[in-house]
CSV table of C-alpha atoms and ligand atoms in Angstrom, one decimal:
chain,number,residue,atom,x,y,z
D,1,MET,CA,-5.7,214.6,-57.3
D,2,PHE,CA,-2.1,215.1,-58.1
D,3,GLU,CA,-1.8,211.9,-60.0
D,4,ASP,CA,0.0,213.3,-63.1
D,5,PHE,CA,2.3,215.5,-61.0
D,6,SER,CA,5.8,215.2,-62.4
D,7,TRP,CA,8.5,215.0,-59.8
D,8,GLY,CA,12.0,215.2,-61.2
D,9,VAL,CA,15.5,216.5,-61.0
D,10,SER,CA,17.5,218.8,-63.2
D,11,SER,CA,21.0,219.2,-64.6
D,12,SER,CA,22.7,221.0,-67.5
D,13,ALA,CA,25.2,219.8,-70.1
D,14,TYR,CA,28.3,221.9,-69.3
D,15,GLN,CA,27.8,221.5,-65.5
D,16,ILE,CA,27.9,217.7,-65.6
D,17,GLU,CA,29.1,216.2,-68.8
D,18,GLY,CA,32.8,216.7,-69.0
D,19,GLY,CA,34.3,215.2,-72.2
D,20,TRP,CA,34.8,218.8,-73.3
D,21,ASP,CA,36.8,217.8,-76.4
D,22,ALA,CA,35.9,214.1,-76.6
D,23,ASP,CA,35.1,212.3,-79.8
D,24,GLY,CA,34.9,215.4,-82.0
D,25,LYS,CA,33.0,217.8,-79.7
D,26,GLY,CA,33.7,221.4,-80.6
D,27,PRO,CA,34.6,224.1,-78.0
D,28,SER,CA,31.9,226.2,-76.4
D,29,ILE,CA,32.3,229.7,-74.9
D,30,TRP,CA,32.3,228.1,-71.4
D,31,ASP,CA,35.2,225.7,-72.4
D,32,ASN,CA,37.3,228.6,-73.5
D,33,PHE,CA,36.3,230.9,-70.6
D,34,THR,CA,37.1,228.4,-67.9
D,35,HIS,CA,40.5,227.6,-69.5
D,36,ILE,CA,41.7,231.1,-68.8
D,37,PRO,CA,43.3,231.2,-65.3
D,38,GLY,CA,41.7,233.5,-62.9
D,39,ASN,CA,38.2,233.4,-64.4
D,40,ILE,CA,36.8,230.7,-62.1
D,41,LYS,CA,37.2,230.1,-58.4
D,42,ASN,CA,40.2,227.7,-57.8
D,43,ASN,CA,40.6,227.7,-61.6
D,44,ASP,CA,38.1,225.0,-61.8
D,45,THR,CA,36.8,223.9,-65.2
D,46,GLY,CA,34.0,221.7,-66.7
D,47,ASP,CA,36.6,219.7,-68.6
D,48,ILE,CA,35.7,216.5,-66.7
D,49,ALA,CA,32.9,217.8,-64.3
D,50,CYS,CA,30.8,214.7,-63.2
D,51,ASP,CA,32.1,212.8,-66.3
D,52,SER,CA,28.4,212.2,-67.2
D,53,TYR,CA,29.5,211.9,-70.8
D,54,ASN,CA,30.9,208.5,-69.8
D,55,LYS,CA,28.4,207.6,-67.1
D,56,VAL,CA,25.0,207.2,-68.7
D,57,GLU,CA,24.3,204.0,-66.8
D,58,GLU,CA,25.4,205.4,-63.4
D,59,ASP,CA,23.2,208.5,-63.8
D,60,ILE,CA,20.2,206.5,-64.8
D,61,TYR,CA,20.8,204.3,-61.8
D,62,LEU,CA,20.7,207.4,-59.5
D,63,LEU,CA,17.5,208.5,-61.2
D,64,ARG,CA,15.8,205.1,-60.7
D,65,ALA,CA,16.8,205.1,-57.1
D,66,LEU,CA,15.2,208.5,-56.6
D,67,GLY,CA,12.0,207.3,-58.3
D,68,VAL,CA,11.7,210.4,-60.4
D,69,LYS,CA,9.0,210.7,-63.0
D,70,ASN,CA,11.2,213.0,-65.2
D,71,TYR,CA,14.8,214.0,-65.7
D,72,HIS,CA,15.5,217.5,-67.1
D,73,PHE,CA,18.9,218.0,-68.8
D,74,SER,CA,20.3,220.1,-71.6
D,75,LEU,CA,22.0,219.4,-74.8
D,76,SER,CA,25.5,220.6,-75.6
D,77,TRP,CA,25.1,222.3,-79.0
D,78,SER,CA,28.8,222.0,-79.9
D,79,ARG,CA,28.8,218.3,-79.0
D,80,ILE,CA,26.2,217.7,-81.7
D,81,PHE,CA,27.3,220.5,-84.2
D,82,PRO,CA,31.0,221.1,-83.3
D,83,SER,CA,31.1,224.3,-85.2
D,84,GLY,CA,27.5,225.3,-84.4
D,85,ARG,CA,26.3,224.6,-87.9
D,86,ASN,CA,24.6,221.6,-89.5
D,87,ASN,CA,27.2,221.1,-92.1
D,88,LEU,CA,29.2,218.9,-89.7
D,89,ILE,CA,27.3,216.5,-87.3
D,90,ASN,CA,29.2,214.7,-84.6
D,91,SER,CA,27.6,211.2,-84.5
D,92,HIS,CA,29.3,210.4,-81.2
D,93,GLY,CA,27.5,213.3,-79.5
D,94,VAL,CA,24.2,212.1,-81.0
D,95,ASP,CA,24.9,208.6,-79.8
D,96,TYR,CA,25.5,209.9,-76.3
D,97,TYR,CA,22.1,211.6,-76.1
D,98,ASN,CA,20.4,208.7,-77.7
D,99,ARG,CA,21.8,206.3,-75.1
D,100,LEU,CA,20.7,208.7,-72.3
D,101,ILE,CA,17.2,209.2,-73.8
D,102,ASP,CA,16.7,205.5,-74.5
D,103,GLY,CA,17.9,204.6,-71.0
D,104,LEU,CA,15.4,207.1,-69.5
D,105,VAL,CA,12.5,205.8,-71.6
D,106,ALA,CA,13.3,202.2,-70.8
D,107,ASN,CA,13.0,203.1,-67.1
D,108,ASN,CA,9.8,205.1,-67.5
D,109,ILE,CA,11.5,208.4,-66.8
D,110,THR,CA,10.2,211.2,-69.0
D,111,PRO,CA,13.1,213.2,-70.6
D,112,MET,CA,12.7,217.0,-70.5
D,113,VAL,CA,15.2,218.6,-72.7
D,114,THR,CA,16.6,222.2,-72.8
D,115,LEU,CA,18.2,223.1,-76.1
D,116,TYR,CA,20.4,225.9,-74.8
D,117,HIS,CA,21.8,226.3,-71.2
D,118,TRP,CA,24.5,228.9,-72.0
D,119,ASP,CA,27.2,226.8,-73.7
D,120,LEU,CA,27.2,228.5,-77.1
D,121,PRO,CA,29.6,227.0,-79.7
D,122,GLN,CA,32.7,229.1,-79.8
D,123,ALA,CA,32.4,229.3,-83.6
D,124,LEU,CA,29.1,231.1,-83.3
D,125,GLN,CA,30.5,233.5,-80.7
D,126,ASP,CA,33.2,234.3,-83.3
D,127,ILE,CA,30.5,235.8,-85.5
D,128,GLY,CA,29.1,237.9,-82.7
D,129,GLY,CA,27.1,235.4,-80.7
D,130,TRP,CA,23.6,236.4,-79.7
D,131,GLU,CA,24.2,240.0,-80.9
D,132,ASN,CA,24.2,238.6,-84.5
D,133,SER,CA,20.7,237.9,-85.9
D,134,ALA,CA,22.2,235.1,-87.9
D,135,LEU,CA,21.9,233.2,-84.7
D,136,ILE,CA,18.1,233.0,-85.2
D,137,ASP,CA,18.5,230.7,-88.2
D,138,LEU,CA,21.4,228.9,-86.7
D,139,PHE,CA,19.6,228.1,-83.4
D,140,ASP,CA,16.6,227.0,-85.4
D,141,SER,CA,18.7,224.5,-87.5
D,142,PHE,CA,20.1,223.0,-84.3
D,143,ALA,CA,16.7,222.8,-82.8
D,144,ASP,CA,15.2,221.3,-86.0
D,145,PHE,CA,17.9,218.6,-86.0
D,146,CYS,CA,17.2,217.8,-82.3
D,147,PHE,CA,13.4,217.5,-82.9
D,148,GLN,CA,14.0,215.3,-85.9
D,149,THR,CA,16.6,213.1,-84.1
D,150,PHE,CA,15.2,212.9,-80.5
D,151,GLY,CA,11.6,214.1,-80.9
D,152,ASP,CA,10.2,210.5,-81.3
D,153,ARG,CA,11.1,210.1,-77.6
D,154,VAL,CA,11.4,213.7,-76.2
D,155,LYS,CA,8.0,215.3,-75.7
D,156,PHE,CA,9.0,218.3,-73.6
D,157,TRP,CA,11.3,220.9,-75.0
D,158,ILE,CA,12.7,224.1,-73.5
D,159,THR,CA,14.4,226.4,-76.0
D,160,LEU,CA,16.4,228.8,-73.7
D,161,ASN,CA,17.4,228.4,-70.1
D,162,GLU,CA,17.2,231.8,-68.3
D,163,PRO,CA,17.2,234.2,-71.2
D,164,GLN,CA,17.6,237.1,-68.7
D,165,VAL,CA,20.9,235.6,-67.6
D,166,ILE,CA,22.1,235.2,-71.1
D,167,ALA,CA,21.3,238.8,-72.0
D,168,TRP,CA,22.1,240.5,-68.7
D,169,VAL,CA,24.9,238.5,-67.1
D,170,GLY,CA,26.6,237.8,-70.5
D,171,TYR,CA,26.1,241.2,-72.2
D,172,GLY,CA,25.2,243.7,-69.4
D,173,LEU,CA,27.3,242.8,-66.3
D,174,GLY,CA,29.7,240.9,-68.4
D,175,ALA,CA,30.3,238.3,-65.7
D,176,PHE,CA,29.5,235.3,-67.9
D,177,PRO,CA,31.0,234.8,-71.4
D,178,PRO,CA,31.1,236.6,-73.8
D,179,ASN,CA,31.8,239.1,-70.9
D,180,ILE,CA,30.4,242.1,-72.6
D,181,ASN,CA,29.9,245.0,-70.1
D,182,ASP,CA,27.3,247.2,-71.8
D,183,PRO,CA,24.3,247.4,-69.4
D,184,GLY,CA,22.5,250.1,-71.3
D,185,THR,CA,22.1,248.6,-74.7
D,186,ALA,CA,23.6,245.2,-75.5
D,187,PRO,CA,21.2,243.2,-73.2
D,188,TYR,CA,18.2,244.7,-75.0
D,189,ARG,CA,19.5,243.9,-78.4
D,190,VAL,CA,20.4,240.4,-77.3
D,191,ALA,CA,17.0,239.8,-75.8
D,192,HIS,CA,15.3,241.0,-78.9
D,193,ILE,CA,17.2,238.3,-80.9
D,194,LEU,CA,16.6,235.6,-78.2
D,195,LEU,CA,12.9,236.2,-78.4
D,196,LYS,CA,12.9,236.0,-82.2
D,197,ALA,CA,15.1,232.8,-82.0
D,198,HIS,CA,12.7,231.3,-79.5
D,199,ALA,CA,9.7,232.1,-81.6
D,200,ARG,CA,11.3,230.7,-84.7
D,201,VAL,CA,12.1,227.4,-83.0
D,202,TYR,CA,8.5,227.2,-81.6
D,203,HIS,CA,7.1,227.6,-85.1
D,204,THR,CA,9.4,225.0,-86.5
D,205,TYR,CA,8.1,222.6,-83.9
D,206,ASP,CA,4.6,223.6,-84.6
D,207,ASP,CA,4.9,223.4,-88.4
D,208,LYS,CA,7.0,220.3,-88.8
D,209,TYR,CA,6.8,218.1,-85.7
D,210,ARG,CA,3.9,218.8,-83.4
D,211,ALA,CA,1.4,216.8,-85.4
D,212,SER,CA,3.5,213.6,-85.5
D,213,GLN,CA,5.4,214.0,-82.2
D,214,GLY,CA,2.7,215.7,-80.0
D,215,GLY,CA,5.0,217.4,-77.4
D,216,VAL,CA,5.1,220.8,-75.8
D,217,ILE,CA,7.6,223.5,-76.1
D,218,THR,CA,8.4,226.7,-74.1
D,219,LEU,CA,11.3,228.6,-72.5
D,220,CYS,CA,12.5,228.9,-68.9
D,221,PRO,CA,13.0,232.2,-67.2
D,222,ASN,CA,14.8,232.7,-63.8
D,223,ILE,CA,12.5,234.3,-61.3
D,224,GLU,CA,13.1,235.5,-57.8
D,225,TRP,CA,10.0,236.7,-55.9
D,226,VAL,CA,10.3,240.3,-54.7
D,227,GLU,CA,8.6,241.6,-51.7
D,228,PRO,CA,7.9,245.4,-51.4
D,229,LYS,CA,10.0,246.7,-48.5
D,230,THR,CA,7.0,248.7,-47.1
D,231,PRO,CA,3.9,246.8,-48.2
D,232,THR,CA,1.7,249.8,-47.4
D,233,ASP,CA,3.7,252.1,-49.7
D,234,PRO,CA,2.3,252.1,-53.2
D,235,ARG,CA,5.6,253.2,-54.6
D,236,ASP,CA,7.3,250.0,-53.2
D,237,ILE,CA,4.5,247.9,-54.6
D,238,GLU,CA,5.0,249.4,-58.0
D,239,ALA,CA,8.8,249.0,-57.7
D,240,ALA,CA,8.3,245.3,-56.9
D,241,ASP,CA,6.1,244.9,-59.9
D,242,ARG,CA,8.6,246.8,-62.1
D,243,HIS,CA,11.3,244.4,-60.9
D,244,LEU,CA,9.3,241.4,-62.0
D,245,GLN,CA,8.5,243.0,-65.4
D,246,PHE,CA,12.1,243.8,-66.1
D,247,LEU,CA,13.3,240.4,-64.9
D,248,VAL,CA,10.6,238.1,-66.3
D,249,GLY,CA,8.1,240.1,-68.3
D,250,TRP,CA,10.9,241.2,-70.6
D,251,PHE,CA,10.5,237.7,-72.1
D,252,THR,CA,7.2,236.3,-70.9
D,253,HIS,CA,5.1,239.4,-71.6
D,254,PRO,CA,5.8,239.1,-75.4
D,255,ILE,CA,5.3,235.4,-75.4
D,256,PHE,CA,2.4,234.9,-73.0
D,257,LYS,CA,0.6,238.2,-73.6
D,258,ASN,CA,0.7,240.5,-76.6
D,259,GLY,CA,3.9,239.9,-78.6
D,260,ASP,CA,5.4,243.1,-77.0
D,261,TYR,CA,7.5,244.2,-74.0
D,262,PRO,CA,5.8,245.2,-70.8
D,263,GLU,CA,4.5,248.8,-70.9
D,264,VAL,CA,6.6,249.8,-67.9
D,265,MET,CA,9.8,248.7,-69.7
D,266,LYS,CA,8.9,250.6,-72.9
D,267,TRP,CA,8.1,253.7,-70.8
D,268,LYS,CA,11.1,253.6,-68.5
D,269,VAL,CA,13.7,252.8,-71.1
D,270,GLY,CA,12.1,255.1,-73.7
D,271,ASN,CA,12.1,258.0,-71.2
D,272,ARG,CA,15.7,257.5,-70.1
D,273,SER,CA,16.8,257.2,-73.7
D,274,GLU,CA,15.1,260.5,-74.4
D,275,LEU,CA,16.9,262.1,-71.4
D,276,GLN,CA,20.2,260.9,-72.9
D,277,ASN,CA,19.3,262.6,-76.2
D,278,LEU,CA,19.3,259.4,-78.1
D,279,PRO,CA,17.4,259.4,-81.4
D,280,SER,CA,15.4,256.3,-80.3
D,281,SER,CA,14.8,254.1,-77.3
D,282,ARG,CA,17.5,251.7,-76.4
D,283,LEU,CA,14.7,249.1,-76.1
D,284,PRO,CA,14.2,247.8,-79.7
D,285,VAL,CA,10.7,247.8,-81.2
D,286,PHE,CA,9.0,244.8,-82.7
D,287,THR,CA,7.0,245.2,-86.0
D,288,ALA,CA,3.3,244.2,-86.0
D,289,GLU,CA,4.3,241.1,-87.9
D,290,GLU,CA,7.0,240.2,-85.4
D,291,ARG,CA,4.6,240.7,-82.5
D,292,GLU,CA,2.1,238.3,-84.1
D,293,TYR,CA,4.9,235.8,-84.7
D,294,ILE,CA,6.1,235.9,-81.1
D,295,ARG,CA,2.8,236.0,-79.3
D,296,GLY,CA,1.6,232.6,-78.0
D,297,THR,CA,4.9,230.7,-78.6
D,298,ALA,CA,4.7,228.7,-75.4
D,299,ASP,CA,2.6,225.7,-74.4
D,300,VAL,CA,3.3,225.7,-70.7
D,301,PHE,CA,5.0,228.1,-68.2
D,302,CYS,CA,8.4,226.9,-66.8
D,303,PHE,CA,10.7,228.7,-64.4
D,304,ASN,CA,13.7,228.4,-62.1
D,305,THR,CA,13.7,229.9,-58.7
D,306,TYR,CA,16.1,229.9,-55.7
D,307,THR,CA,15.4,232.9,-53.5
D,308,SER,CA,13.3,236.1,-52.8
D,309,LYS,CA,14.4,239.6,-52.4
D,310,ILE,CA,13.2,243.0,-51.0
D,311,VAL,CA,12.6,245.9,-53.2
D,312,THR,CA,12.1,249.5,-52.4
D,313,HIS,CA,11.4,252.4,-54.7
D,314,ALA,CA,14.3,254.8,-55.3
D,315,VAL,CA,15.0,257.7,-57.6
D,316,THR,CA,18.1,256.4,-59.2
D,317,GLN,CA,21.0,258.2,-60.7
D,318,LEU,CA,22.5,256.4,-63.6
D,319,ARG,CA,23.8,253.4,-61.6
D,320,PRO,CA,25.6,250.8,-63.5
D,321,PHE,CA,23.3,247.9,-62.8
D,322,SER,CA,19.5,247.6,-63.0
D,323,TYR,CA,19.4,251.4,-63.4
D,324,GLU,CA,16.3,251.4,-65.4
D,325,TYR,CA,14.3,249.8,-62.6
D,326,ASP,CA,14.3,252.9,-60.3
D,327,GLN,CA,14.7,250.8,-57.2
D,328,GLU,CA,17.0,249.3,-54.6
D,329,VAL,CA,17.1,245.6,-54.2
D,330,SER,CA,18.5,244.0,-51.1
D,331,THR,CA,19.5,240.4,-51.2
D,332,SER,CA,17.4,238.8,-48.5
D,333,VAL,CA,14.1,238.7,-46.9
D,334,ASP,CA,15.0,236.3,-44.2
D,335,SER,CA,18.3,236.6,-42.4
D,336,SER,CA,17.8,233.3,-40.4
D,337,TRP,CA,19.1,231.2,-43.2
D,338,PRO,CA,22.2,229.5,-41.8
D,339,SER,CA,24.6,228.5,-44.5
D,340,SER,CA,23.6,229.0,-48.2
D,341,ALA,CA,27.0,229.3,-49.9
D,342,ILE,CA,25.6,231.7,-52.5
D,343,SER,CA,25.1,234.9,-50.5
D,344,ASP,CA,22.4,236.3,-52.7
D,345,GLN,CA,20.4,233.1,-52.8
D,346,ARG,CA,18.9,232.9,-49.3
D,347,ALA,CA,16.0,230.6,-48.7
D,348,VAL,CA,12.6,232.3,-48.5
D,349,ALA,CA,10.1,229.5,-49.1
D,350,TRP,CA,6.9,231.6,-48.7
D,351,GLY,CA,8.1,233.7,-51.6
D,352,LEU,CA,7.6,230.7,-53.9
D,353,ARG,CA,3.9,230.5,-53.0
D,354,ARG,CA,3.5,234.1,-53.7
D,355,LEU,CA,5.4,233.8,-57.0
D,356,LEU,CA,3.2,230.9,-58.1
D,357,ASN,CA,0.1,233.0,-57.4
D,358,TRP,CA,1.6,236.0,-59.3
D,359,ILE,CA,2.3,233.8,-62.4
D,360,LYS,CA,-1.3,232.5,-62.1
D,361,GLU,CA,-2.7,236.0,-62.1
D,362,GLU,CA,-0.4,237.6,-64.5
D,363,TYR,CA,-0.5,235.0,-67.2
D,364,GLU,CA,-4.1,233.7,-66.7
D,365,ASN,CA,-3.6,230.4,-65.1
D,366,PRO,CA,-1.1,228.6,-67.4
D,367,PRO,CA,0.1,225.1,-66.6
D,368,ILE,CA,3.2,225.6,-64.6
D,369,TYR,CA,6.4,223.6,-64.1
D,370,ILE,CA,9.2,224.5,-61.6
D,371,ILE,CA,12.3,223.4,-63.5
D,372,GLU,CA,15.0,224.3,-61.0
D,373,ASN,CA,14.8,224.8,-57.2
D,374,GLY,CA,17.5,224.1,-54.7
D,375,VAL,CA,20.2,225.4,-52.4
D,376,GLY,CA,24.0,225.6,-52.6
D,377,VAL,CA,25.9,224.6,-49.5
D,378,LYS,CA,29.5,225.3,-49.1
D,379,THR,CA,31.1,222.2,-47.9
D,380,THR,CA,32.9,219.3,-49.5
D,381,SER,CA,31.6,216.5,-47.3
D,382,ASP,CA,27.9,217.2,-46.8
D,383,VAL,CA,26.3,213.8,-47.2
D,384,ASP,CA,24.5,214.6,-44.0
D,385,ASP,CA,22.9,217.7,-45.4
D,386,ASN,CA,20.2,218.9,-43.1
D,387,THR,CA,20.3,222.3,-44.6
D,388,ARG,CA,19.2,221.0,-48.0
D,389,ILE,CA,16.6,218.8,-46.4
D,390,PHE,CA,15.2,221.8,-44.7
D,391,TYR,CA,15.3,223.9,-47.9
D,392,TYR,CA,13.3,221.2,-49.8
D,393,LYS,CA,10.9,220.6,-47.0
D,394,THR,CA,9.9,224.3,-46.8
D,395,TYR,CA,9.9,225.0,-50.5
D,396,ILE,CA,7.9,221.9,-51.4
D,397,ASP,CA,5.5,222.6,-48.6
D,398,GLU,CA,4.9,226.1,-50.0
D,399,THR,CA,4.6,224.6,-53.5
D,400,LEU,CA,1.9,222.2,-52.3
D,401,LYS,CA,0.0,225.0,-50.6
D,402,ALA,CA,-0.1,226.9,-53.9
D,403,TYR,CA,-1.4,223.7,-55.5
D,404,ASN,CA,-3.9,222.6,-52.9
D,405,LEU,CA,-5.1,225.8,-51.4
D,406,ASP,CA,-4.6,228.4,-54.1
D,407,ASN,CA,-5.5,226.2,-57.1
D,408,VAL,CA,-2.3,227.1,-59.0
D,409,ASN,CA,-2.2,225.0,-62.1
D,410,LEU,CA,1.0,223.3,-61.2
D,411,ARG,CA,2.2,220.2,-63.1
D,412,GLY,CA,5.7,219.5,-61.9
D,413,TYR,CA,8.5,220.2,-59.6
D,414,ASN,CA,12.2,219.6,-60.3
D,415,ALA,CA,15.0,219.8,-57.8
D,416,TRP,CA,18.3,221.4,-58.7
D,417,SER,CA,20.3,219.3,-58.8
D,418,LEU,CA,20.7,215.5,-59.4
D,419,MET,CA,24.2,215.7,-58.2
D,420,ASP,CA,27.0,218.2,-57.2
D,421,ASN,CA,28.3,219.8,-60.4
D,422,PHE,CA,30.2,222.7,-61.9
D,423,GLU,CA,28.6,225.9,-60.4
D,424,TRP,CA,29.8,228.4,-63.1
D,425,LEU,CA,31.9,231.2,-61.6
D,426,ASN,CA,32.0,229.4,-58.3
D,427,GLY,CA,33.6,226.3,-59.6
D,428,TYR,CA,33.0,223.2,-57.5
D,429,ASP,CA,32.7,225.1,-54.3
D,430,PRO,CA,29.0,225.5,-53.5
D,431,ARG,CA,27.2,222.1,-53.9
D,432,PHE,CA,23.6,221.8,-55.1
D,433,GLY,CA,23.4,218.1,-55.5
D,434,LEU,CA,21.1,215.5,-54.0
D,435,HIS,CA,24.1,213.2,-54.6
D,436,GLN,CA,27.7,214.0,-53.6
D,437,VAL,CA,30.3,213.7,-56.3
D,438,ASP,CA,33.9,213.2,-55.4
D,439,PHE,CA,35.8,215.5,-57.8
D,440,ASP,CA,39.2,214.4,-56.5
D,441,ASN,CA,38.5,210.8,-57.6
D,442,PRO,CA,39.0,210.2,-61.3
D,443,ASN,CA,36.0,207.9,-61.3
D,444,ARG,CA,33.8,210.7,-60.0
D,445,PRO,CA,31.9,208.4,-57.6
D,446,ARG,CA,28.4,209.5,-56.6
D,447,THR,CA,27.1,209.1,-53.1
D,448,PRO,CA,23.4,209.8,-52.1
D,449,LYS,CA,23.0,212.5,-49.5
D,450,ARG,CA,20.3,212.4,-46.9
D,451,SER,CA,18.4,214.9,-49.0
D,452,ALA,CA,18.3,212.3,-51.8
D,453,VAL,CA,16.6,209.8,-49.5
D,454,TYR,CA,14.3,212.5,-48.2
D,455,TYR,CA,13.3,213.6,-51.7
D,456,ALA,CA,12.8,210.0,-52.9
D,457,GLU,CA,10.4,209.6,-50.0
D,458,ILE,CA,8.5,212.7,-51.0
D,459,ILE,CA,8.2,211.4,-54.6
D,460,ARG,CA,7.0,208.0,-53.4
D,461,ASN,CA,4.3,209.6,-51.3
D,462,ASN,CA,3.4,212.2,-53.9
D,463,GLY,CA,3.9,214.9,-51.2
D,464,ILE,CA,5.3,215.3,-47.8
D,465,PRO,CA,4.2,212.3,-45.6
D,466,ILE,CA,3.4,212.9,-42.0
D,467,HIS,CA,6.4,211.3,-40.6
D,468,LEU,CA,8.7,213.6,-42.6
D,469,GLN,CA,6.7,216.6,-41.5
D,470,LEU,CA,7.9,215.8,-38.0
D,471,PHE,CA,11.5,216.0,-39.2
D,472,LYS,CA,13.5,217.5,-36.3
D,473,LEU,CA,15.3,220.7,-37.4
D,474,SER,CA,18.6,221.5,-35.9
D,475,PHE,CA,18.2,225.2,-36.0
D,476,THR,CA,15.5,227.8,-35.4
D,477,VAL,CA,13.6,229.4,-38.3
D,478,ILE,CA,11.8,232.7,-38.3
D,479,GLU,CA,8.8,232.4,-40.5
D,480,GLY,CA,8.0,235.3,-42.8
G,501,LIG,C1,20.6,228.8,-62.0
G,501,LIG,O1,20.5,230.1,-62.3
G,501,LIG,C2,21.2,228.1,-63.2
G,501,LIG,O2,20.3,227.8,-64.2
G,501,LIG,C3,22.0,226.8,-62.9
G,501,LIG,O3,22.7,226.4,-64.0
G,501,LIG,C4,22.8,227.0,-61.6
G,501,LIG,O4,23.5,225.8,-61.3
G,501,LIG,C5,21.8,227.4,-60.5
G,501,LIG,O5,21.3,228.6,-60.8
G,501,LIG,C6,22.4,227.5,-59.1
G,501,LIG,O6,23.2,228.7,-59.0
G,501,LIG,O7,26.8,237.2,-59.7
G,501,LIG,O8,26.3,238.7,-61.4
G,501,LIG,O9,27.3,236.6,-62.0
G,501,LIG,C7,19.8,230.9,-61.2
G,501,LIG,C8,19.9,232.4,-61.4
G,501,LIG,C9,21.5,233.9,-62.4
G,501,LIG,C10,21.6,233.4,-60.0
G,501,LIG,C11,22.9,234.3,-62.4
G,501,LIG,C12,23.0,233.9,-60.0
G,501,LIG,C13,24.7,235.3,-61.0
G,501,LIG,C14,24.8,236.7,-61.4
G,501,LIG,N1,21.3,232.9,-61.4
G,501,LIG,N2,23.3,234.9,-61.1
G,501,LIG,S1,26.4,237.4,-61.1
């Protein structure tokens, strides 16, 4: 039991690499966005970040000390194709990833690689980014190059990190670049293209590489568990299900089910479009051929999760955000959480067990990998990070309950993150790392936190050993 379980840690290119214009790398939308004063807390940027571009050996040393079975990271598209296209290949960028991958393999650490974690080459934003269906081919040619170049050693591929964030935060809320604030339509158009791009890349892997390389490929949605506010009210239960369908099913229903969007999305968006006197639904329609092309384009189920929320049914007016959902969402289930720096990411560990069971039921027992899970703590010197230890203890405990008691087909768990890094709009303020990084020191030294020692112990024991279960907590917890 549990022998092949893959314990690991995760990171992403823009958040750790730095070297933003080193050795011929092209600019990405996050390079340009962070360079404009006022966009990021404290005007922080990822220009240097953890300097991982220059610290392959140091990073591998940390991974070895943790004893991880896998390391999940992402590739910077514009480090490999500076202008986003395959007519110019930056060999220095390719060298960097080869050194990293070779180092991992040499140390028996399985590389798990995401092709796109939000850092689109600026040159491709200049032609409309993910609103332009030319991106389907362009993403495919980048992926094709990566399979060809790294696929002899990389056997686990993720196309898109959190497609809902790309579509919604980038094109609906407009909080992330390209900062388009068009909640009613742009996210649906973008998601439509993202799904086709994902499917195209899957088929390329299938047609050209799977036979010789033998890996798996999927995508990685962000999921928060939602609990109905009044569990005895069927309208709240429906609202909670709607939330998961709009958040997750948007991408996974087409891929894991029937090639098409969830019924409730088609119904809600279609209805509202009609009320707006629009000639057709704002939710685009797939042709029968496209549905067939998209259906089944994932070998395993991956997801990221940080928190759980409460949902109640509501008859909504046209509110700016999530207005199709017909519901109110409140940020937290459990107000006992002491100090998560990100106010809408409170820890609710039991939500993860329910979420795992929901995935099992909804998608018929797929093999599941948790790719990101962790907590941001607002402090600069938190080597003694009891809060994070508590988070991992409770979340991993619930993960193991789902595995052992509920027979969820779980294959791996990855902590976010290997080390403190650039936390998007929040700059270097909230820290998610198992290792502390000193961002004031040009050498960016890494120091293991207590949570790193704790997690290493869990990995070594393939679960939470008895002596760690007795870990003394310094604050009281109200169990849900
Ligand atoms: C993950 O997303 C990311 O994949 C990872 O890069 C990041 O470091 C990690 O979270 C920790 O935060 O306030 O309107 O701008 C988790 C899902 C989606 C939650 C975006 C925060 C911000 C919405 N995240 N969301 S907004």
